[in-house]
C-alpha positions as CSV (number, residue, x, y, z in Angstrom):
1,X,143.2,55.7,39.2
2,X,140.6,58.9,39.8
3,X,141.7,62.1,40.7
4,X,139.1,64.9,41.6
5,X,140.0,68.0,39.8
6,X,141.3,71.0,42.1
7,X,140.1,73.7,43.9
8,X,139.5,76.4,41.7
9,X,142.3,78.8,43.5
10,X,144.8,75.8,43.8
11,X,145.4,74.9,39.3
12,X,149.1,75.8,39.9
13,X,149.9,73.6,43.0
14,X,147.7,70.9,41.9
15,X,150.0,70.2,38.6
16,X,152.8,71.1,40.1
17,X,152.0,68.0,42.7
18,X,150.2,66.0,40.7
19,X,152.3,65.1,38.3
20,X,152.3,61.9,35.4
21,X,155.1,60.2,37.3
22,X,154.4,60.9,40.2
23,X,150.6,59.5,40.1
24,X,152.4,56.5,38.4
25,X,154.7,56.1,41.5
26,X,151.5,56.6,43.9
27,X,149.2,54.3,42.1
28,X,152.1,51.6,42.3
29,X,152.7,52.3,45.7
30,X,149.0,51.8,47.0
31,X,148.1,48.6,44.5
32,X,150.9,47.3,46.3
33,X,150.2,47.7,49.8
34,X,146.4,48.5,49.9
35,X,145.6,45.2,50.9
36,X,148.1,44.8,53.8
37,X,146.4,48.5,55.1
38,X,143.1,46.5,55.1
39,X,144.8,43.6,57.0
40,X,146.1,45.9,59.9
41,X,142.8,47.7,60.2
42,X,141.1,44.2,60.8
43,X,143.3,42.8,63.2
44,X,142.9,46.2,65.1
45,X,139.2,45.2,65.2
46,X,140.1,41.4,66.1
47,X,141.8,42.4,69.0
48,X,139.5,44.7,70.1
49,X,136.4,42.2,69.6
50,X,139.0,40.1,71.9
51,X,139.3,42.2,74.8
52,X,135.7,42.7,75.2
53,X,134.6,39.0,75.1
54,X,137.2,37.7,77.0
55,X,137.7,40.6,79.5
56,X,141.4,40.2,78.9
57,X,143.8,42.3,79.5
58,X,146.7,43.4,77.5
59,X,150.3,42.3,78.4
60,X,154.2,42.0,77.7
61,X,153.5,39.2,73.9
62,X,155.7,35.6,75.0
63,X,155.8,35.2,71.3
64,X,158.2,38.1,71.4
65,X,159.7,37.6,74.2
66,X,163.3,36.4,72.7
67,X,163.5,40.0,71.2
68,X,162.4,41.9,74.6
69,X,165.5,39.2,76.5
70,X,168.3,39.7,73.6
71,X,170.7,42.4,75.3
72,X,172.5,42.4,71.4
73,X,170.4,44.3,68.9
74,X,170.4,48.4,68.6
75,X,168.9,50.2,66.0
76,X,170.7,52.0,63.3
77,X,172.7,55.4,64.8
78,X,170.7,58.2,62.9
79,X,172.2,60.9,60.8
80,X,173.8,64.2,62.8
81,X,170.9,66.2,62.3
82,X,169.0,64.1,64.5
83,X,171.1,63.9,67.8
84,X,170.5,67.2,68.7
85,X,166.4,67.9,68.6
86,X,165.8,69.2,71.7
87,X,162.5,71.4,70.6
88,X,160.4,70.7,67.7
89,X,157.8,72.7,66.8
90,X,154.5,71.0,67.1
91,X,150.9,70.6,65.6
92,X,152.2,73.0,62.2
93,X,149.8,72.6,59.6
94,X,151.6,72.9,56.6
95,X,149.1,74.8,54.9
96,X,149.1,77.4,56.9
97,X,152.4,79.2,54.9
98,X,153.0,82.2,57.0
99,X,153.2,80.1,60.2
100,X,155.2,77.2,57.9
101,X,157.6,80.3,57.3
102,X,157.4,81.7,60.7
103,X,158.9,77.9,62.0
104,X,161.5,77.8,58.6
105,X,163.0,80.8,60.8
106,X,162.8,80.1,63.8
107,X,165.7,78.5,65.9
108,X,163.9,75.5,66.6
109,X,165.7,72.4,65.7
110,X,162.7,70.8,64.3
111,X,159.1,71.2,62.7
112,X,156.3,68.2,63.0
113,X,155.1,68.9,59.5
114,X,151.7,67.7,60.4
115,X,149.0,66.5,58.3
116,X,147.3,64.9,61.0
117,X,146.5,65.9,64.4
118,X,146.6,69.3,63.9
119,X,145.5,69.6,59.9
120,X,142.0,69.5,58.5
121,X,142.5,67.2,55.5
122,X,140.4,69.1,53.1
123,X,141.9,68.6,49.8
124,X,142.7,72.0,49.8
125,X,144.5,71.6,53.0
126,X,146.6,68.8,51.6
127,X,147.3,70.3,48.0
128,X,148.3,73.2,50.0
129,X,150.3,71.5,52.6
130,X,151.8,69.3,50.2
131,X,152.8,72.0,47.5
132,X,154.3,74.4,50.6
133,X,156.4,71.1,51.7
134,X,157.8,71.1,48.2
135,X,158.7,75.0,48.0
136,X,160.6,74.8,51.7
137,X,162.2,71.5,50.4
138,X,163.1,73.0,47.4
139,X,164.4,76.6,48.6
140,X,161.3,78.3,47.1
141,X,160.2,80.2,49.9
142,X,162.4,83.6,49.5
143,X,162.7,84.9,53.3
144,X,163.4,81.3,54.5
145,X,166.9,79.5,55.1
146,X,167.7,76.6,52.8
147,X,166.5,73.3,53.4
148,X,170.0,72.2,55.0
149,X,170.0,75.0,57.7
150,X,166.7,75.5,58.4
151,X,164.5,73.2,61.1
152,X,164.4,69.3,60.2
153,X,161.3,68.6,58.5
154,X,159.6,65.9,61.1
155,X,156.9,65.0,58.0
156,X,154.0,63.1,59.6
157,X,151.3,61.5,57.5
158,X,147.8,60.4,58.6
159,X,147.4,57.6,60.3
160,X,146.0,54.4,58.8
161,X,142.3,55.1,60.2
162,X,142.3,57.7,57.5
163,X,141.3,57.9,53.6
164,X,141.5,60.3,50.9
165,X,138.5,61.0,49.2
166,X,139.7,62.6,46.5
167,X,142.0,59.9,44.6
168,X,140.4,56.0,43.8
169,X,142.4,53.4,42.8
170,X,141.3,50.1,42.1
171,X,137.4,51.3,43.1
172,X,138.9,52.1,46.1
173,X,139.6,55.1,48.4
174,X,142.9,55.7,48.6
175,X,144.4,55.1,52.2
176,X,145.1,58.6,53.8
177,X,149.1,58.0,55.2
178,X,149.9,56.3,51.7
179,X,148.9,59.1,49.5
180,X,151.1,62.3,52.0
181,X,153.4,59.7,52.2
182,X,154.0,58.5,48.8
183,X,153.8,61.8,47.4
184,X,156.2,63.6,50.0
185,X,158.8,60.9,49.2
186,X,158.0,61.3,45.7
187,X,159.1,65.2,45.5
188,X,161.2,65.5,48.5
189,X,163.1,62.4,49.8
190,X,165.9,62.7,47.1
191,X,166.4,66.2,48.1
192,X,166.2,65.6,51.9
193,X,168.1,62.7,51.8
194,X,170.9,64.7,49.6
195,X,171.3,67.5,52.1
196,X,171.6,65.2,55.0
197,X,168.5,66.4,56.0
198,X,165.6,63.7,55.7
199,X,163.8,62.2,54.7
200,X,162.2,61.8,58.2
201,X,158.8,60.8,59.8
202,X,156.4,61.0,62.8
203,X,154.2,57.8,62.2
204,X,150.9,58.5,64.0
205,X,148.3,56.0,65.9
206,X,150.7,52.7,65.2
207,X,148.9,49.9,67.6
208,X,151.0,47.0,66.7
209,X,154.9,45.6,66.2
210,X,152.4,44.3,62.9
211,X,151.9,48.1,62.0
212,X,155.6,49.1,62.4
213,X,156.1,45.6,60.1
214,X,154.1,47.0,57.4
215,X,155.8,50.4,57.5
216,X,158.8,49.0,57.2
217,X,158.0,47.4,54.0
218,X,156.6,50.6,52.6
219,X,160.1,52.2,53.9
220,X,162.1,49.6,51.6
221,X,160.1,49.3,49.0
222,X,159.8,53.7,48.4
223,X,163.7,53.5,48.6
224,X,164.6,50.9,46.3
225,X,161.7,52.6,44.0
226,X,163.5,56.0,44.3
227,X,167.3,54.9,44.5
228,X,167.7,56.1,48.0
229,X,170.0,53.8,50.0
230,X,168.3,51.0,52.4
231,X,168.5,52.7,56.1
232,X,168.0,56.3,54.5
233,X,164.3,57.0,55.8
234,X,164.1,57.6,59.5
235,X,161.0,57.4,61.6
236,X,159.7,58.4,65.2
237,X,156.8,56.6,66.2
238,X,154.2,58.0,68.3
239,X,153.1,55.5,71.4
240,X,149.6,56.6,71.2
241,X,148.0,53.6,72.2
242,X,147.6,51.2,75.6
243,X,148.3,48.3,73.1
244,X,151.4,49.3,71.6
245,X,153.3,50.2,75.2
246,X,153.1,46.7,75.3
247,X,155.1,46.9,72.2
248,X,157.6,49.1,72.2
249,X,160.4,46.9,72.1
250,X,159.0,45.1,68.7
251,X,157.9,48.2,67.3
252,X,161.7,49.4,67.3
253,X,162.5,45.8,66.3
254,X,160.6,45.8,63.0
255,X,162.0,49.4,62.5
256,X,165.4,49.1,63.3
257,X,167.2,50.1,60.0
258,X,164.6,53.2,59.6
259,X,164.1,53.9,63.5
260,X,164.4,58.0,65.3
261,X,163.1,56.5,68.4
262,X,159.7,56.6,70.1
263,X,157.3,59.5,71.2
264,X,155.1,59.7,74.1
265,X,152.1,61.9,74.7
266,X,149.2,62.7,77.0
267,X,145.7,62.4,75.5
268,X,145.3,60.7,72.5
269,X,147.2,57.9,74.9
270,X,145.0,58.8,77.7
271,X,141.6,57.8,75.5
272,X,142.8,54.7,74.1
273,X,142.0,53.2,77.5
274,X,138.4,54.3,76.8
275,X,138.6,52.9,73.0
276,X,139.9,49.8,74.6
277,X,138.2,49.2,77.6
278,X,135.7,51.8,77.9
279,X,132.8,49.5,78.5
280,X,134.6,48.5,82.0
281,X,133.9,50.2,85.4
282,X,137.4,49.8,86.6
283,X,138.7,51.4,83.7
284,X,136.7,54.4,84.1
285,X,138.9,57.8,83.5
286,X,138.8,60.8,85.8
287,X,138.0,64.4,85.0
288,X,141.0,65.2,82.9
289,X,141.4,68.9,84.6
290,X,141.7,67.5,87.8
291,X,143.3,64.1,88.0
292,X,145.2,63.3,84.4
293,X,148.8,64.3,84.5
294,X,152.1,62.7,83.8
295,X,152.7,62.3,87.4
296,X,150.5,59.9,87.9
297,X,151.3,56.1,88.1
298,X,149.9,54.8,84.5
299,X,151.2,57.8,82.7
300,X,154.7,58.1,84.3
301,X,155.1,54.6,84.2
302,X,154.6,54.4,80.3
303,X,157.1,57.5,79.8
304,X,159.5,56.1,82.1
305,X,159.4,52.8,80.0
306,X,159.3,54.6,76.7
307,X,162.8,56.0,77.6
308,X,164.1,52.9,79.0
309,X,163.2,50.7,75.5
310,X,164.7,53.8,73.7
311,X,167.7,54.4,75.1
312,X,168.8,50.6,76.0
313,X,168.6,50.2,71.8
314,X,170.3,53.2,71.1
315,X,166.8,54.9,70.1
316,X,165.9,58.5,71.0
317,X,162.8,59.3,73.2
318,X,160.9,62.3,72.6
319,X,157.7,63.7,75.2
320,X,154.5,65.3,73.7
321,X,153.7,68.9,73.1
322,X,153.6,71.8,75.7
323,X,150.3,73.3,74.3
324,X,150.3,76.4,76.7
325,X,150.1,80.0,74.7
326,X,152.1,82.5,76.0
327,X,149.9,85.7,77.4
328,X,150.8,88.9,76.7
329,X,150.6,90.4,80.3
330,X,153.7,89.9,81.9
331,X,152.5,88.6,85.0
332,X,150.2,85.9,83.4
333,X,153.3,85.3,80.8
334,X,156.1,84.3,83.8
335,X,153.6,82.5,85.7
336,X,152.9,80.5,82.2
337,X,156.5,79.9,81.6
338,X,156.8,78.9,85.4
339,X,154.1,76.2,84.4
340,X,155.6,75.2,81.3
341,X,159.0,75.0,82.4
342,X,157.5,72.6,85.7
343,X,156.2,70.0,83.7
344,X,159.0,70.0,80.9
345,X,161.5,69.6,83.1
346,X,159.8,66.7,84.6
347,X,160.4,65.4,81.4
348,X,163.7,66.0,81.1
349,X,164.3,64.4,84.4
350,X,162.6,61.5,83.1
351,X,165.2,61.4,80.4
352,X,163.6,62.6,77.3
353,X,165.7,63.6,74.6
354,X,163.7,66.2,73.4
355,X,159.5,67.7,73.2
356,X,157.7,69.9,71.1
357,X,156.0,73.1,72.0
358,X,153.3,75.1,69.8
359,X,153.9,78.7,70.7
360,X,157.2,79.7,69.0
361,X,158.1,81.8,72.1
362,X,158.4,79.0,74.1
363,X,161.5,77.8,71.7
364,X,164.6,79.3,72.9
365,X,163.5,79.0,76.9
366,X,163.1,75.4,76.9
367,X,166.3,75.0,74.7
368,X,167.5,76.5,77.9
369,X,166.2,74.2,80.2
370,X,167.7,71.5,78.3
371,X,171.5,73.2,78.3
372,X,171.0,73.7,82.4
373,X,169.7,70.3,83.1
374,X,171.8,68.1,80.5
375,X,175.0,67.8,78.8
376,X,175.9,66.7,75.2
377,X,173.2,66.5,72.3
378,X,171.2,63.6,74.2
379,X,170.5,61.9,76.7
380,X,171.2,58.6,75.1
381,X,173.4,57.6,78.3
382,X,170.7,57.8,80.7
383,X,169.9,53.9,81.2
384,X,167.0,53.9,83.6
385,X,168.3,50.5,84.9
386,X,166.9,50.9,88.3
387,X,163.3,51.5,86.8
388,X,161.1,48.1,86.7
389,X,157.6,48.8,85.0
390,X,154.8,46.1,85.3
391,X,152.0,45.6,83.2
392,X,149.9,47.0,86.5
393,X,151.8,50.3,86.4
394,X,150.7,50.4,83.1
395,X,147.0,49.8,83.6
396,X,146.3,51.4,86.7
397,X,143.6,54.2,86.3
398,X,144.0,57.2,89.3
399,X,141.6,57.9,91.8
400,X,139.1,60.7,91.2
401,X,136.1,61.7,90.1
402,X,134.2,64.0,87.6
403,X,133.6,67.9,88.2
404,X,131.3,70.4,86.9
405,X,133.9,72.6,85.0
406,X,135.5,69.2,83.7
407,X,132.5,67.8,82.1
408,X,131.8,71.3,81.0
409,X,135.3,71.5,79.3
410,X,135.5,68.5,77.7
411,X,131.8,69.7,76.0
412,X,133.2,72.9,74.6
413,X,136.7,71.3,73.7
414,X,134.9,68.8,71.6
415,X,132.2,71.3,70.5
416,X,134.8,73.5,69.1
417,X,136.9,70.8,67.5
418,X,134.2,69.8,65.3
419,X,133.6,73.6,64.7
420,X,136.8,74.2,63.5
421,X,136.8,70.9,60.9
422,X,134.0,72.2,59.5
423,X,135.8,75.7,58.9
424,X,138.4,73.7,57.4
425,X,141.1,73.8,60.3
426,X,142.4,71.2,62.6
427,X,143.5,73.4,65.6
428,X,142.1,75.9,67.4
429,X,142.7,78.0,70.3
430,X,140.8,78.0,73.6
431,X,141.2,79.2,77.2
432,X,144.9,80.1,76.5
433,X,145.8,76.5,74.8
434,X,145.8,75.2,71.1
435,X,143.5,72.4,71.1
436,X,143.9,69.5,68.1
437,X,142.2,66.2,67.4
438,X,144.2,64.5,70.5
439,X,142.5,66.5,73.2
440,X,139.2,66.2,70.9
441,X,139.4,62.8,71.0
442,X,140.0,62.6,75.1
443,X,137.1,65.0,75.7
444,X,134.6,63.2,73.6
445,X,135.9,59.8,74.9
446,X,135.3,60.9,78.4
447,X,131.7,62.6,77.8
448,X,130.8,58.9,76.5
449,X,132.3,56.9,79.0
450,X,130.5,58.9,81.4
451,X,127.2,58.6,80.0
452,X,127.8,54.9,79.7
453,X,128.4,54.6,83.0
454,X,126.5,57.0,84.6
455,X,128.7,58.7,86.7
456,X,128.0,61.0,89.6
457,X,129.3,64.9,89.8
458,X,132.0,66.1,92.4
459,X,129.6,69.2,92.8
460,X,125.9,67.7,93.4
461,X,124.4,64.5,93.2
462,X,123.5,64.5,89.1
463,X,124.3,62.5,87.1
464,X,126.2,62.7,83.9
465,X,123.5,61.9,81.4
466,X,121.8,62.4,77.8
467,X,119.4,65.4,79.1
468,X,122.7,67.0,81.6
469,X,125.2,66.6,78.2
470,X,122.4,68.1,76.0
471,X,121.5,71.0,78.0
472,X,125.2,72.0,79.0
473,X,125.8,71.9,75.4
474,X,122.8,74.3,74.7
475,X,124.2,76.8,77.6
476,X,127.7,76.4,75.7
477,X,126.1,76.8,72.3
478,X,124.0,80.5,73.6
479,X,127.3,81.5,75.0
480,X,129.4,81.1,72.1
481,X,126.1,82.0,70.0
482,X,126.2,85.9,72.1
483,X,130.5,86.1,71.2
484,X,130.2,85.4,67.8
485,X,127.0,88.2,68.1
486,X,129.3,90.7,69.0
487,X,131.7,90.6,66.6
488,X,131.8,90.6,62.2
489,X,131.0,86.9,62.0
490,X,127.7,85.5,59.3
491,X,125.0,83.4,59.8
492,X,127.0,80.9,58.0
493,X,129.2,80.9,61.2
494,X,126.2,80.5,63.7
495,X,124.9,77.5,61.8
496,X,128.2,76.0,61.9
497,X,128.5,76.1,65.4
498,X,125.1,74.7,65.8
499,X,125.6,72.0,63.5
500,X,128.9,71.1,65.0
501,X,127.0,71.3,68.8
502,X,124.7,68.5,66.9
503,X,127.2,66.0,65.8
504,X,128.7,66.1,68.6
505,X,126.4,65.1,70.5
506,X,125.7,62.2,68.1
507,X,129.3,61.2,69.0
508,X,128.9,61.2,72.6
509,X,125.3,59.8,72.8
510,X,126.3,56.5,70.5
511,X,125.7,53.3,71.7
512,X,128.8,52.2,70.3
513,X,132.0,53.7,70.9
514,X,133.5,55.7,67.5
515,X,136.4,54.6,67.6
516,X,138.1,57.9,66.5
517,X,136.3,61.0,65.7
518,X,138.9,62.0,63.1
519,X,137.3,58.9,61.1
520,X,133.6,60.1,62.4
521,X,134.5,63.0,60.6
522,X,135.6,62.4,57.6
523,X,133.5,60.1,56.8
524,X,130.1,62.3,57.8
525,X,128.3,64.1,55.0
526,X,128.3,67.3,56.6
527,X,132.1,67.8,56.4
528,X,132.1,66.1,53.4
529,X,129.4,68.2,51.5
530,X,130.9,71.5,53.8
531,X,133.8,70.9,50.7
532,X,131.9,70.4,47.6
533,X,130.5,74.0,47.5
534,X,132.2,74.3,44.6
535,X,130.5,71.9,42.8
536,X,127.3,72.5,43.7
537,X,127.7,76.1,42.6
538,X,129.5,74.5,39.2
539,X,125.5,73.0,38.2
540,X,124.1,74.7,35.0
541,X,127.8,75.4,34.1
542,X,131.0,72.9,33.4
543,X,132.1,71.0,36.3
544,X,135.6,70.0,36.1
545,X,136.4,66.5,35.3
546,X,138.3,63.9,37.3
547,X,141.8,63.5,36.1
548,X,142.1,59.5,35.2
């Protein structure tokens, strides 16, 4: 095992994370499973190599289908803290202290602990994050409650597409969800667990029942490493992908001793269609502005069956994130709320035991909006046994077309996103909303299937194309370029909007789909050598040495 030496302003959390057992316990933990992480990536790009030379289509598995017709099995109840999550706190960077704080505080009843939609993970990120998990966990923070009272701690990994550069073992990069997750359960799932307050996951991008297989064996083999009872870890998984609503029953099959139910979203859902089945004309996806909402057929249908699976097993159902920021002008803030409070109690009507929301003053209004619209600390008893969903439902793509203002959002979305990676962030804010690597990853999956398929405006009769993407990325670029000119920002900051405006419109341009930018990124040598200042400053003097 390699271990890059730490950020010069991070000695303290580094050794106080990096400890001799614990690097033991890690390195154990990925020898073990490292080559079962490779195996799921591949059969991610076997099925995907499927679909496009066979033109099939995805569907309920017969294989499975004796799970899917058993009315017997449930999943494990899970522990009181649990029951009663009706607002979690979303997209919270756990390196980010005051706002880690600000959400300890708050009367949320949960915090997604997130290292991975909405982190950056430089390795000063996940040093930080890390070592701030451990002070909440272990009642260092002074101004916040203890770890029994305060928010549960929703801790959510990376996903498998992900590797940490910054540890080898075996010659090998170390798989990005292993590393948060092995050393999170390394310094805080006895505590958690102790408190009857964890430990508990969000388990980001699973595709396959095969995926939730795999966690599972992590899930045993951490506990009966660490002495925690069999059943003690809990995990929500997010239903991300097209593939794996064809899954749900499976997934909380494979999981049912460690499940918290199922979580449905918007956009990262919304561009696995284009991952999937991009190349095809009848699978192209309208301007998201316009015509992408839950309402519509293929994204109601998947939250209406998300809730059914969950609740006929006895698994909770969560929704996604309300990413709307409150204004500060009252007339602008009630006709936010108004909008917020529209959709979310869609989802409540849908019967969703709880969401998540970003701004914290969204918090105690849609707690609110649960206690008018529901009763008890659930809605476990809401069946949805009238509601029949078909693998149609599932797959049909709304009407629509592209605007103008669409294709010139998605531009800046992604523009920005890339912009704020290579500042080190994973969020930003924009036009009133926080933005993350899910609405990233829908923008730039649109601008490419658009290209590809050369798709007419709303507006006119052009044509979304290389020179129309290019030069609307150049007006975007002068615009931003005149802001940033009028306020205390460097050249440095100029040139990393440029740059950004340059990869992505490598990403877009491809002939070949990335399959997520989050990978594109981490794996590109600008954001890569955009960390290493510090090393490159260190030539002529001592550069610190791996730790081994």
């Amino acid at each position: 095992m390699e271990l890059s030496p730490p950020p010069s302003c991070l000695k303290a959390e580094y050794e106080t994370i990096f400890t001799t057992d614990s690097l033991l316990f890690l390195h154990e933990l990925i020898s073990t499973f490292d080559e079962e992480v490779d195996q799921v990536l591949k059969l991610r790009v076997s099925r995907k190599a499927h679909l496009d030379l066979s033109g099939d289509l995805p569907s309920f598995l017969e294989s499975s289908s004796h799970i899917r017709r058993d009315p017997a099995w449930r999943v494990l109840p899970v522990p009181p803290r649990l029951q009663r999550r009706h607002v979690d706190i979303g997209d919270l960077a756990p390196c980010d202290t005051q706002r880690f704080i600000q959400a300890l505080q708050s009367p949320a009843q949960g915090i997604q602990v997130d290292f991975d939609d909405g982190n950056c993970p430089t390795y000063y990120n996940q040093i930080k994050g890390l070592c701030n998990v451990y002070k909440a966990v272990h009642n260092k923070f002074p101004n916040a409650p203890h770890i029994s009272q305060a928010p549960v701690l929703m801790l959510r990994p990376r996903a498998w597409n992900m590797v940490e550069h910054n540890m080898m073992v075996g010659g090998k990069e170390a798989p990005g969800p292993l590393f948060d997750f092995g050393l999170l359960m390394f310094h805080c799932g006895e505590k958690l667990f102790r408190n009857g307050s964890g430990p508990f996951f969000y388990l980001s991008k699973v595709e396959s029942f095969m995926e939730a297989r795999l966690w599972k064996k992590i899930f045993v083999w951490t506990q009966l490493k660490l002495g925690l009872p069999l059943g003690s870890i809990k995990a929500t998984v997010l239903i991300e992908n097209v593939l794996a609503a064809f899954e749900m029953e499976e997934i909380l099959y494979e999981l049912r001793e460690h499940s918290a139910g199922l979580n449905c979203g918007i956009w990262d859902y919304s561009a696995s269609f284009i991952n999937k089945f991009g190349l095809r004309q009848a699978f192209l996806l309208p301007d998201r502005s316009k015509y992408v909402n839950m309402e519509k057929r293929f994204l109601r249908s998947y939250m209406e069956l998300l809730v059914q699976t969950c609740h006929r097993r006895g698994a909770l159902a969560t929704g996604g994130m309300a990413a709307l920021l409150l204004p500060e002008d009252r007339d602008a803030h009630r006709t936010a709320m108004a909008a917020v409070s529209r959709l979310k109690l869609m989802e409540i009507q849908a019967g969703v035991d709880g969401f998540m929301v970003y701004d914290l003053g969204l918090i105690e209004p849609m707690q609110k909006l649960f206690q008018l619209h529901t009763e008890g600390d659930n809605q476990l008893h809401q069946l949805l046994e009238d509601v029949t969903v078909t693998p149609d439902d599932l797959l049909s793509m709304p009407s629509g077309g592209v605007t103008l203002y669409g294709l010139k959002y998605n531009i800046a979305v992604g523009v920005l996103f890339i912009n704020a990676w290579l500042s080190g962030k994973g969020h930003f804010f924009y036009r009133g909303q926080v933005e993350d690597s899910a609405t990233a990853e829908i923008s730039r999956s649109q601008v490419w299937q658009w290209i590809r398929h050369q798709t007419q405006l709303e507006n006119d009769s052009r044509v979304v194309s290389r020179r129309l993407v290019t030069d609307l990325s150049k007006e975007l670029v002068m615009e931003l370029l005149m802001e940033l000119g009028t306020g205390r920002h460097s050249d440095r900051d100029k040139r990393r909007l440029l740059t950004a405006a340059d990869m992505f419109l490598e990403v877009v341009l491809k002939r070949d789909f990335p399959e997520f930018i989050t990978t594109y990124l981490n794996q590109d040598h600008t954001f890569l050598s955009s960390q290493n200042t510090g090393q490159v400053e260190a030539i002529g003097g001592e550069i610190p040495r791996p730790k081994m």
